[in-house]
mmCIF file of C-alpha atoms in Angstrom:
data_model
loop_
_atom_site.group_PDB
_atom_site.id
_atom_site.type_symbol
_atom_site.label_atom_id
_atom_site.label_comp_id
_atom_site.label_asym_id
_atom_site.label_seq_id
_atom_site.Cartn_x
_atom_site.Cartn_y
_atom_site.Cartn_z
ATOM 1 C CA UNK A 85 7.924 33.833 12.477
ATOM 2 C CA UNK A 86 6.902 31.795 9.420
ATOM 3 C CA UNK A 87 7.074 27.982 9.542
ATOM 4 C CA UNK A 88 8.162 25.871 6.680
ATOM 5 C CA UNK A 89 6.685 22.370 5.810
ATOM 6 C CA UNK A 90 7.818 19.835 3.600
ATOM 7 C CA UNK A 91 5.989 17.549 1.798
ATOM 8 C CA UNK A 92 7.611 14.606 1.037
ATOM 9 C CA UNK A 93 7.145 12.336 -2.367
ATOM 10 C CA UNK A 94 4.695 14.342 -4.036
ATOM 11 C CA UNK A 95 5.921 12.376 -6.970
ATOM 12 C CA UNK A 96 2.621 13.967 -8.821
ATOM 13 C CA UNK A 97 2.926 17.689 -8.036
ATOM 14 C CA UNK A 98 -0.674 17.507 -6.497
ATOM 15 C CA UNK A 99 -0.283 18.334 -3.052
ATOM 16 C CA UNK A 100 -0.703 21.828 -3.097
ATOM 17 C CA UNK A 101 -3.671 21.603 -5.915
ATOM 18 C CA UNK A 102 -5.835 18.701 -4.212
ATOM 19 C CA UNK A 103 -6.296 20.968 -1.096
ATOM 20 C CA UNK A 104 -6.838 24.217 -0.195
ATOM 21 C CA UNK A 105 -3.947 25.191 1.784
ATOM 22 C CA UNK A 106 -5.393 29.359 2.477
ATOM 23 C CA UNK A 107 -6.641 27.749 5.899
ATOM 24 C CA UNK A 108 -2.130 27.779 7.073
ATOM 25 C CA UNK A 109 -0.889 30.363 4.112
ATOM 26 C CA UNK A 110 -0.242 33.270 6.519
ATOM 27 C CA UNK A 111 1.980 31.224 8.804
ATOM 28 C CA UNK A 112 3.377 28.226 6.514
ATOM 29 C CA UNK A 113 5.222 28.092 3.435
ATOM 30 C CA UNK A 114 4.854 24.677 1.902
ATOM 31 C CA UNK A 115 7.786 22.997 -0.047
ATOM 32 C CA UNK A 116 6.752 20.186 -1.907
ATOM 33 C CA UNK A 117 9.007 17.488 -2.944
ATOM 34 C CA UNK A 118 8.651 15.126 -6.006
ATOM 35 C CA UNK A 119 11.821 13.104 -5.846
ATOM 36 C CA UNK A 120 12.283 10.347 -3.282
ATOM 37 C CA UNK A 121 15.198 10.772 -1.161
ATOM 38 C CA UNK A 122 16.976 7.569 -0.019
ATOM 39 C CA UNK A 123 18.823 7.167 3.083
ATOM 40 C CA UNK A 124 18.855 9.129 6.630
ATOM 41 C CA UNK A 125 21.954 11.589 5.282
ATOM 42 C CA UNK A 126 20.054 12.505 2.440
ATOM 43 C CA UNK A 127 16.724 13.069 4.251
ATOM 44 C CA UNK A 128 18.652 14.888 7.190
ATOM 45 C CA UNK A 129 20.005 17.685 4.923
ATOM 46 C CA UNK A 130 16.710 17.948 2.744
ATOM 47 C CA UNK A 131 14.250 18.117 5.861
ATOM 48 C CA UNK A 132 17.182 20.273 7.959
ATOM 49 C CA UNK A 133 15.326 24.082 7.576
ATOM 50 C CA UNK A 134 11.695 22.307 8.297
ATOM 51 C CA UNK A 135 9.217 22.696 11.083
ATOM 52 C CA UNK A 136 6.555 20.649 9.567
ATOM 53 C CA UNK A 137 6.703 17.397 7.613
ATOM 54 C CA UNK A 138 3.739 15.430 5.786
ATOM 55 C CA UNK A 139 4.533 11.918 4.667
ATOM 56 C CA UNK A 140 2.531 9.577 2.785
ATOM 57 C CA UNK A 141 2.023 6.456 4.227
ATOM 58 C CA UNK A 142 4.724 4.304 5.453
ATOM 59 C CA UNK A 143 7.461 4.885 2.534
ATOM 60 C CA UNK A 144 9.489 7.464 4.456
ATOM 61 C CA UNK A 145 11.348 5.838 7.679
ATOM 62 C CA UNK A 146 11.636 7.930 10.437
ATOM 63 C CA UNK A 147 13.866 6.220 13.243
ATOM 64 C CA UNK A 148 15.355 7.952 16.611
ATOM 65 C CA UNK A 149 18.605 8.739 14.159
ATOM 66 C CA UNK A 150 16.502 10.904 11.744
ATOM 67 C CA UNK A 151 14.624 12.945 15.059
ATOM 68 C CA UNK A 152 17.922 13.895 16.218
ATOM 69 C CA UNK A 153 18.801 15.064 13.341
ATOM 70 C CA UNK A 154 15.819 17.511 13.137
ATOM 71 C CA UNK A 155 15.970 20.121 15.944
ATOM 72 C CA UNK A 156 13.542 22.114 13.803
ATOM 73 C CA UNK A 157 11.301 19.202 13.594
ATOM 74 C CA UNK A 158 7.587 19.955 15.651
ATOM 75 C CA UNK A 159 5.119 18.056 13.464
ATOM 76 C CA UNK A 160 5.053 15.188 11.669
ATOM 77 C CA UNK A 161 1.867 14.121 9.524
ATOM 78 C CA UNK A 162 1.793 10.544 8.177
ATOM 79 C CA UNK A 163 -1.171 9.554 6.129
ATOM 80 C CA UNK A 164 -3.816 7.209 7.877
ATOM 81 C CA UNK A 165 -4.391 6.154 11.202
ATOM 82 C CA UNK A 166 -1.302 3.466 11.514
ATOM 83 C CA UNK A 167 2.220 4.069 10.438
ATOM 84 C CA UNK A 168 4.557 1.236 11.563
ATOM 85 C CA UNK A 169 7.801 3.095 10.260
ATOM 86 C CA UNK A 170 7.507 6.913 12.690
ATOM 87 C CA UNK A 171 9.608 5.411 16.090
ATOM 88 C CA UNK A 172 6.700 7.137 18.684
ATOM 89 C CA UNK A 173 8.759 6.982 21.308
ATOM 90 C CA UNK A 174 11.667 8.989 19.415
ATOM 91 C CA UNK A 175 9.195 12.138 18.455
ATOM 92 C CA UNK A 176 7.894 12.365 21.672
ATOM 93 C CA UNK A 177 11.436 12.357 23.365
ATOM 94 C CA UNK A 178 12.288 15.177 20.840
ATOM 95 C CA UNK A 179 9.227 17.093 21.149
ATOM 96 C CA UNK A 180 7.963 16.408 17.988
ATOM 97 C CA UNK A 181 3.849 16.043 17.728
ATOM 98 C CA UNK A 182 2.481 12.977 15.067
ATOM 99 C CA UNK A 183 -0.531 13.236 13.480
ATOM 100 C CA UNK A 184 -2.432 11.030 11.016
ATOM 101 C CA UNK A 185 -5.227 11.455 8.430
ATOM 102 C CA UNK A 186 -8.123 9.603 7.342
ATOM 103 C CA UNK A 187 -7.965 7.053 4.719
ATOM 104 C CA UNK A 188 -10.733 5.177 2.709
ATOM 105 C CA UNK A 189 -10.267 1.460 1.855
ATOM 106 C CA UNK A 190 -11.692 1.863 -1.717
ATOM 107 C CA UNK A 191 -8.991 2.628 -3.829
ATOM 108 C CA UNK A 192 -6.905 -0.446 -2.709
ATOM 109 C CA UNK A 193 -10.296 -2.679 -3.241
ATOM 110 C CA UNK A 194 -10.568 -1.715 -6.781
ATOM 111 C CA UNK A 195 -6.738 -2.091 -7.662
ATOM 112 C CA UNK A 196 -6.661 -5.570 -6.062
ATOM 113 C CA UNK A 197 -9.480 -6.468 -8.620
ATOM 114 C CA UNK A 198 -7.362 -4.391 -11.807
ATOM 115 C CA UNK A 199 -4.334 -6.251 -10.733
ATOM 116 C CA UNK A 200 -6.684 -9.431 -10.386
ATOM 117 C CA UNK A 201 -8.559 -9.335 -13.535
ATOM 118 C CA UNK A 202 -5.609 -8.208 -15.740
ATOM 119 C CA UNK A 203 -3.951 -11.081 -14.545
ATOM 120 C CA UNK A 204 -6.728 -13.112 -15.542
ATOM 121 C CA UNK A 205 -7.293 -11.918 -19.285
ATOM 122 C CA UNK A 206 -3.913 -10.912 -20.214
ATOM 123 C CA UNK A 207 -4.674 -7.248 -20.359
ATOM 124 C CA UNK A 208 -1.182 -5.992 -20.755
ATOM 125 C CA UNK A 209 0.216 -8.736 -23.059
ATOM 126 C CA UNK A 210 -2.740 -8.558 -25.761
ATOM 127 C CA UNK A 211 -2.723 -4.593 -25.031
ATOM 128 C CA UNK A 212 0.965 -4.722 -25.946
ATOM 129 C CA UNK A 213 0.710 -7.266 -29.019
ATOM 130 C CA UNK A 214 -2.211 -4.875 -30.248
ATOM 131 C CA UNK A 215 -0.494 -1.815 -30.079
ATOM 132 C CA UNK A 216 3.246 -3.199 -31.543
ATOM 133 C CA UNK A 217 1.450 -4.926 -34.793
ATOM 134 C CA UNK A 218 1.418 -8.091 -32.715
ATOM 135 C CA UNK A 219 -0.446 -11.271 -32.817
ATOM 136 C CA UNK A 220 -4.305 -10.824 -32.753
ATOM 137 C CA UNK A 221 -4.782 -13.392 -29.372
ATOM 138 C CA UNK A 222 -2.271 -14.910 -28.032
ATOM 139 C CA UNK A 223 -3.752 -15.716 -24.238
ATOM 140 C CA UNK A 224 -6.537 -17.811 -23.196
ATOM 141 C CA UNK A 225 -8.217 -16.015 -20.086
ATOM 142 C CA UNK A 226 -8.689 -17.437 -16.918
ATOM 143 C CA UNK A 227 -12.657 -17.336 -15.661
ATOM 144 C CA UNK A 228 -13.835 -16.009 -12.620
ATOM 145 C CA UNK A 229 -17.088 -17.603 -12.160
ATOM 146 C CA UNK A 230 -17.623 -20.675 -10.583
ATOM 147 C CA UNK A 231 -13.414 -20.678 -9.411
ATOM 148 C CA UNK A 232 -12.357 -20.284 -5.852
ATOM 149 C CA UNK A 233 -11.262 -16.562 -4.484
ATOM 150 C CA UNK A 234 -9.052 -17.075 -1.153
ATOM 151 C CA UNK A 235 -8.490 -14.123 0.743
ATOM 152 C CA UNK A 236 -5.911 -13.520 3.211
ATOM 153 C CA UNK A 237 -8.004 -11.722 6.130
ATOM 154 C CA UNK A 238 -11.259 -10.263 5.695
ATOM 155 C CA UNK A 239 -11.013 -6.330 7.410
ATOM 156 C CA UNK A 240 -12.289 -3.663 5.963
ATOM 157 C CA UNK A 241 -10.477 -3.985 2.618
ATOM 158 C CA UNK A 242 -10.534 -8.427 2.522
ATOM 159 C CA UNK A 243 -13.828 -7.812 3.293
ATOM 160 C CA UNK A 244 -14.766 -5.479 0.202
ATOM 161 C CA UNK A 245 -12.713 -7.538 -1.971
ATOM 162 C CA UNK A 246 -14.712 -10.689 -1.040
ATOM 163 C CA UNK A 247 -18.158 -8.721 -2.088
ATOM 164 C CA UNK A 248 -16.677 -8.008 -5.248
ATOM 165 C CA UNK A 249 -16.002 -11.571 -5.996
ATOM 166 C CA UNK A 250 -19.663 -12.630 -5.115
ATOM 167 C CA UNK A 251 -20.843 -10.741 -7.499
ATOM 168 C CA UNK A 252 -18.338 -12.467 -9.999
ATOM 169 C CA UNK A 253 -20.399 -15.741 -9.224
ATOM 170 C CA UNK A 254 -16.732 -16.534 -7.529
ATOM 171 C CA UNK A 255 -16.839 -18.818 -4.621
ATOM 172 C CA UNK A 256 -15.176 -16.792 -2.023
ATOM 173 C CA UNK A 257 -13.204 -18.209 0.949
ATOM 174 C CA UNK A 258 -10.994 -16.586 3.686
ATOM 175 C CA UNK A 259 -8.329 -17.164 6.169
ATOM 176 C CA UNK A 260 -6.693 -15.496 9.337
ATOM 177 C CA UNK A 261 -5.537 -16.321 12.364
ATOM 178 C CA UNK A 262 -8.150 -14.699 14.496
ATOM 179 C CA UNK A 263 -10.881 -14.619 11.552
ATOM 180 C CA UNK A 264 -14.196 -16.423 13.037
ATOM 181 C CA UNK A 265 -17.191 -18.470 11.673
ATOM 182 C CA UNK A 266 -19.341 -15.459 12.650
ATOM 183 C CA UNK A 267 -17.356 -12.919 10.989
ATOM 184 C CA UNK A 268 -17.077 -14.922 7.612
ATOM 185 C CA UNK A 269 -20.734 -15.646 7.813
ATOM 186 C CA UNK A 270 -21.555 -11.669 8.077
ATOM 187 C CA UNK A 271 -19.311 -11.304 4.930
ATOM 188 C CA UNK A 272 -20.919 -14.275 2.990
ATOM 189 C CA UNK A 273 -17.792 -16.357 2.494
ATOM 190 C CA UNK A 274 -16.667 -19.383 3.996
ATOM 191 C CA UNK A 275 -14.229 -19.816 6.347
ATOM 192 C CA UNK A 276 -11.410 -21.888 5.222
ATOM 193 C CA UNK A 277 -10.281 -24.194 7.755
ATOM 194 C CA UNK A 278 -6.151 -23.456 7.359
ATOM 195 C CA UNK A 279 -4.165 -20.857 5.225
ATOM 196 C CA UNK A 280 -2.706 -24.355 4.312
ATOM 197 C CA UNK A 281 -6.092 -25.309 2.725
ATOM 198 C CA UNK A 282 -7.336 -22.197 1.482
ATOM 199 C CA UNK A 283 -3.398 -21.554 -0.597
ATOM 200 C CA UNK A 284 -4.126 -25.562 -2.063
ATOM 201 C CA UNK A 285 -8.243 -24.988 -2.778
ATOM 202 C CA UNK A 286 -7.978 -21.297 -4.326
ATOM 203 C CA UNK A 287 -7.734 -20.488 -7.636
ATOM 204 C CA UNK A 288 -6.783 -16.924 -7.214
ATOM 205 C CA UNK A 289 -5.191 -15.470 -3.608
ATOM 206 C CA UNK A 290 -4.963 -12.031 -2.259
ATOM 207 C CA UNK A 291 -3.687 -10.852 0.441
ATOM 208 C CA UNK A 292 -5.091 -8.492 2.987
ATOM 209 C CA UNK A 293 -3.333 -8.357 6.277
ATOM 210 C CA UNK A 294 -1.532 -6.133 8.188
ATOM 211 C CA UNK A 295 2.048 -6.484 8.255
ATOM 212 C CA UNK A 296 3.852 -7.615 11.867
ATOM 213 C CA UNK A 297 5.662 -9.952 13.254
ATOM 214 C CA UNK A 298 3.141 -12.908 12.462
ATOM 215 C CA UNK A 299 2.451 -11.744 9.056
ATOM 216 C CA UNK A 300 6.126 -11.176 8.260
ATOM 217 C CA UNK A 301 7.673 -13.933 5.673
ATOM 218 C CA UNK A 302 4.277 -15.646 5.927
ATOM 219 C CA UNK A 303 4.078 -16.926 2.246
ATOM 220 C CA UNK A 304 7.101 -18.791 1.659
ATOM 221 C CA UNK A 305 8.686 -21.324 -0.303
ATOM 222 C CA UNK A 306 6.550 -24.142 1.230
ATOM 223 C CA UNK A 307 3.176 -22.223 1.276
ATOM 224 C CA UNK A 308 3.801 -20.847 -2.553
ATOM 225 C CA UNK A 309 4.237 -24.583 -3.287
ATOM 226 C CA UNK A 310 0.835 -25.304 -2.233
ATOM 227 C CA UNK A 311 -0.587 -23.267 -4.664
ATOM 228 C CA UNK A 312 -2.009 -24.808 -7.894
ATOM 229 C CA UNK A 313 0.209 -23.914 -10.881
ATOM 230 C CA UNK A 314 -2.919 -22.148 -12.666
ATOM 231 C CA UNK A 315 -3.332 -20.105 -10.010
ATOM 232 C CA UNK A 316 -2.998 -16.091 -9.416
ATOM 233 C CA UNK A 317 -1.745 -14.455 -6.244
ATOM 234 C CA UNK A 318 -2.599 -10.772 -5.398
ATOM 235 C CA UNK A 319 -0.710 -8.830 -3.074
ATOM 236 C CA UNK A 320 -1.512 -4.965 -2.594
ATOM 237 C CA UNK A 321 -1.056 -4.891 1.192
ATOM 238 C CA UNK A 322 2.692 -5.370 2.575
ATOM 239 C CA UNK A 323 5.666 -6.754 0.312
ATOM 240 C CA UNK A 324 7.153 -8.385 3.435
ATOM 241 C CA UNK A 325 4.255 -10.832 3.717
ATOM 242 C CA UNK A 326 5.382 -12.713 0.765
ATOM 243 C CA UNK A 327 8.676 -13.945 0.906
ATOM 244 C CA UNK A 328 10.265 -12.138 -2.189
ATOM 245 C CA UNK A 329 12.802 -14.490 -2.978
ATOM 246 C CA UNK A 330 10.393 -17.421 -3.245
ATOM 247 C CA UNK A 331 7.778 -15.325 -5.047
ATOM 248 C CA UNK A 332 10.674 -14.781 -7.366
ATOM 249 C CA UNK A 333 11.796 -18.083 -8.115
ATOM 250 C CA UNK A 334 8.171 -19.301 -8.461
ATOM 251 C CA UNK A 335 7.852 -16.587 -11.374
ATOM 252 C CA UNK A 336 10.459 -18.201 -13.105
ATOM 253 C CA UNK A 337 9.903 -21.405 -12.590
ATOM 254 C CA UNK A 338 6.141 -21.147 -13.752
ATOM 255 C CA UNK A 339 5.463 -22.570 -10.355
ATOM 256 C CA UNK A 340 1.671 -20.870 -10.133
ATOM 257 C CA UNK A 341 0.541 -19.289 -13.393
ATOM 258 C CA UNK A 342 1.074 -15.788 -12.595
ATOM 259 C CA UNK A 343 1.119 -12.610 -9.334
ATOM 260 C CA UNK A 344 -0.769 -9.109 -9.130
ATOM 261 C CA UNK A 345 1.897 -7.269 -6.899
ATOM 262 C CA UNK A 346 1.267 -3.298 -5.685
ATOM 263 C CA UNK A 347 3.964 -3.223 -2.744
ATOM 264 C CA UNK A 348 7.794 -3.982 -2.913
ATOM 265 C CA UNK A 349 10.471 -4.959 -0.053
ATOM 266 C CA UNK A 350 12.022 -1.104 -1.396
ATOM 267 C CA UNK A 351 10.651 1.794 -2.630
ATOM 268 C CA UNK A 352 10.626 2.945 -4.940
ATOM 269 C CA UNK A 353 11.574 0.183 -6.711
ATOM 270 C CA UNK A 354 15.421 0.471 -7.706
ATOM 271 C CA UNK A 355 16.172 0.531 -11.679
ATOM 272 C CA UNK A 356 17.461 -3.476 -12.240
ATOM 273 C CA UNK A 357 15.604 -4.759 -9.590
ATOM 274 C CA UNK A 358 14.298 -8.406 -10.621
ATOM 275 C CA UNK A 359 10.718 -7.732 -9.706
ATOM 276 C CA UNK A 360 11.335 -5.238 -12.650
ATOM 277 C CA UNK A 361 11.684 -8.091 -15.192
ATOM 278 C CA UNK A 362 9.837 -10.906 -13.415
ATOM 279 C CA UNK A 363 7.772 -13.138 -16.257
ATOM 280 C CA UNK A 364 4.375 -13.608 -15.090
ATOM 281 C CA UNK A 365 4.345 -10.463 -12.602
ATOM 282 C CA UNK A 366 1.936 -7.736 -12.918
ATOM 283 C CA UNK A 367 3.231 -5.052 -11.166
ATOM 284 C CA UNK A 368 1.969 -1.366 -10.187
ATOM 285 C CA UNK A 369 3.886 1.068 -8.280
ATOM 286 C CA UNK A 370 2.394 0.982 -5.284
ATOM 287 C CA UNK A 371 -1.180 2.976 -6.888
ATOM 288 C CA UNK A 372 -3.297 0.874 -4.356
ATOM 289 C CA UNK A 373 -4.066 4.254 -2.052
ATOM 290 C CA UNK A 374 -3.325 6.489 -5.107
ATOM 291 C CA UNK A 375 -6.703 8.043 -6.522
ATOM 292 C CA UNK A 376 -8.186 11.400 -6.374
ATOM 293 C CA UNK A 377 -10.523 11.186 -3.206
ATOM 294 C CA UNK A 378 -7.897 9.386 -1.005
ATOM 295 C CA UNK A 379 -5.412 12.361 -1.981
ATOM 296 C CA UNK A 380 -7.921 15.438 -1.421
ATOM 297 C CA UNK A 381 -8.627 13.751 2.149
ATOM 298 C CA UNK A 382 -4.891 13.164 2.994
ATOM 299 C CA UNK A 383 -3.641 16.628 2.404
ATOM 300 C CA UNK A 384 -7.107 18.037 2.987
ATOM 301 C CA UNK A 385 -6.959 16.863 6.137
ATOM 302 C CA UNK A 386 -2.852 17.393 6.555
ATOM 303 C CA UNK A 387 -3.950 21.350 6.569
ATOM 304 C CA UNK A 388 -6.529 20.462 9.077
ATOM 305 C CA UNK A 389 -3.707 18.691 11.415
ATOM 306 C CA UNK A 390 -1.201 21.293 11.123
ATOM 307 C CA UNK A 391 -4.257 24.223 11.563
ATOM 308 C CA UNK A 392 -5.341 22.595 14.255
ATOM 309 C CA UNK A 393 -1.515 22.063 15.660
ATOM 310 C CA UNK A 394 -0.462 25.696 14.933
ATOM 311 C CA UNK A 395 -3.663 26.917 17.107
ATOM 312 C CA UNK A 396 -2.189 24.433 19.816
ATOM 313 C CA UNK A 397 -5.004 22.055 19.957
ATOM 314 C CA UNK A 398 -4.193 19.267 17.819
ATOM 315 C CA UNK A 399 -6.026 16.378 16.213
ATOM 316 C CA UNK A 400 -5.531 12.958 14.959
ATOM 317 C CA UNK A 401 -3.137 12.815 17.257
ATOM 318 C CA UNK A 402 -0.692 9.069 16.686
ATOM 319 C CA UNK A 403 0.959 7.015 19.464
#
């Protein structure tokens, strides 16, 4: 009997180009989906007829509800090695088998710095103004060298991101919780000595943390207000980090000078939403894991996990 898979917000149509699927073909028909589908009901009926289902990152929830809604349901394949949003405990009460797939921290390095340094030079307002007959100048860019780069952790992303600055001639600092002297030293940066400090110091922030229950809200009003008003803030790694509404209101207020954002509290992002119309917002829809070489290993290796499944020894195993 022939399985079916489903490949969920394939808002590109790559999927099925980007990897050669031949190694499943003569025991799983793919279906690949381009729309996003919002809401359990509406997942529940699309994913009803499907053994298989690949997801990309951590868009897609998949609670206890949605598990017993899929009887069919035997493997799930998530993108990358962590996925806060599958419920573990749920798939392995209904039987179901979650895998994950490599992922290389490169493509969100080099948005961060896209995001950064169109931010800085006004890329998309004098792109505009150039294209629509408008004025010739009309911003004065911001400099990197010599001005302060505070990073929000230092992993494996923070970390490239810092190197990157370096070679701006940026003076690089960083801040986490658990981040050490030894650690900031192996990067080349220094250590700031409070997020308080570093947010007050910096001329341009980004953020590089993972998302829990420390990290949740953890730019707010009164950490936003730290922040000089000629400064930038970057965000390409969790929307829930930064406190939306105060991001928001210090947009419009013209409370820092402008914010690089990748990630959203929804998406995607709802038509009329205000991050939509934000002044001083750069915004992306979520591209920071979107390039050619993170896609052919995701579903490259999404054939591999459901091979590997389908033969009954399977790998990458999550949870």
């Amino acid at each position: 009997m022939r399985l079916r898979c489903a490949v969920l917000d394939d808002f590109q149509n790559v999927a099925t180009q980007l990897a050669d699927w031949s190694a499943v073909a003569d025991r799983v028909d793919v279906v690949s989906f381009p729309e996003h589908f919002d809401g359990l009901d509406e997942l529940a009926i699309a994913l009803a007829d499907f053994d298989i289902v690949v997801t990309l990152r951590e868009r897609v929830r998949f609670p206890a509800e949605l598990f017993a809604r899929l009887p069919r349901l035997k493997l799930l394949v998530a993108s990358g090695m962590r996925n806060s949003v599958i419920d573990q405990a749920a798939a392995a009460a209904h039987g179901v088998t979650v895998c994950g797939t490599g992922s290389s921290p490169t493509p969100p390095v080099e948005l961060t710095w896209a995001l950064l340094l169109g931010l800085a030079r006004g890329i998309v307002t004098e792109n505009a103004a150039l294209r629509s007959g408008g004025p010739w100048q009309s911003t004065v860019g911001a400099d990197l060298h010599g001005r302060r780069l505070g990073l929000l952790g230092l992993g494996k992303i923070g970390s490239r991101v810092a190197r990157v600055g370096l070679a701006f001639g940026m003076r690089v600092s960083a801040w986490s919780r658990h981040l050490t002297q030894q650690r900031a030293d192996e990067v080349g940066v220094e250590l700031a000595a409070s997020m308080q400090e570093l947010l007050a110091d910096s001329d341009f922030v980004s953020v590089h943390l993972v998302l829990g229950d420390r990290t949740r809200g953890l730019l707010g009003p009164a950490e936003l207000a730290l922040m000089k008003p000629t400064a930038y803030l970057v965000n390409t790694s969790r929307a829930a980090i930064v406190d939306q509404d105060a991001l928001l209101a210090a947009l419009h207020e013209g409370r820092i000078a402008g914010a690089g954002v990748d990630v959203f509290d929804t998406e995607p992002l709802p038509v009329g939403h205000p991050m939509r119309t934000a002044p001083r917002l750069l915004a992306t829809p979520h591209l920071g894991y979107v390039s050619r070489a993170n896609y052919e290993t995701y579903y490259g290796q999404a054939v591999e996990d459901i091979r590997a499944f389908l033969d009954g020894a399977p790998v990458r195993r999550l949870g």
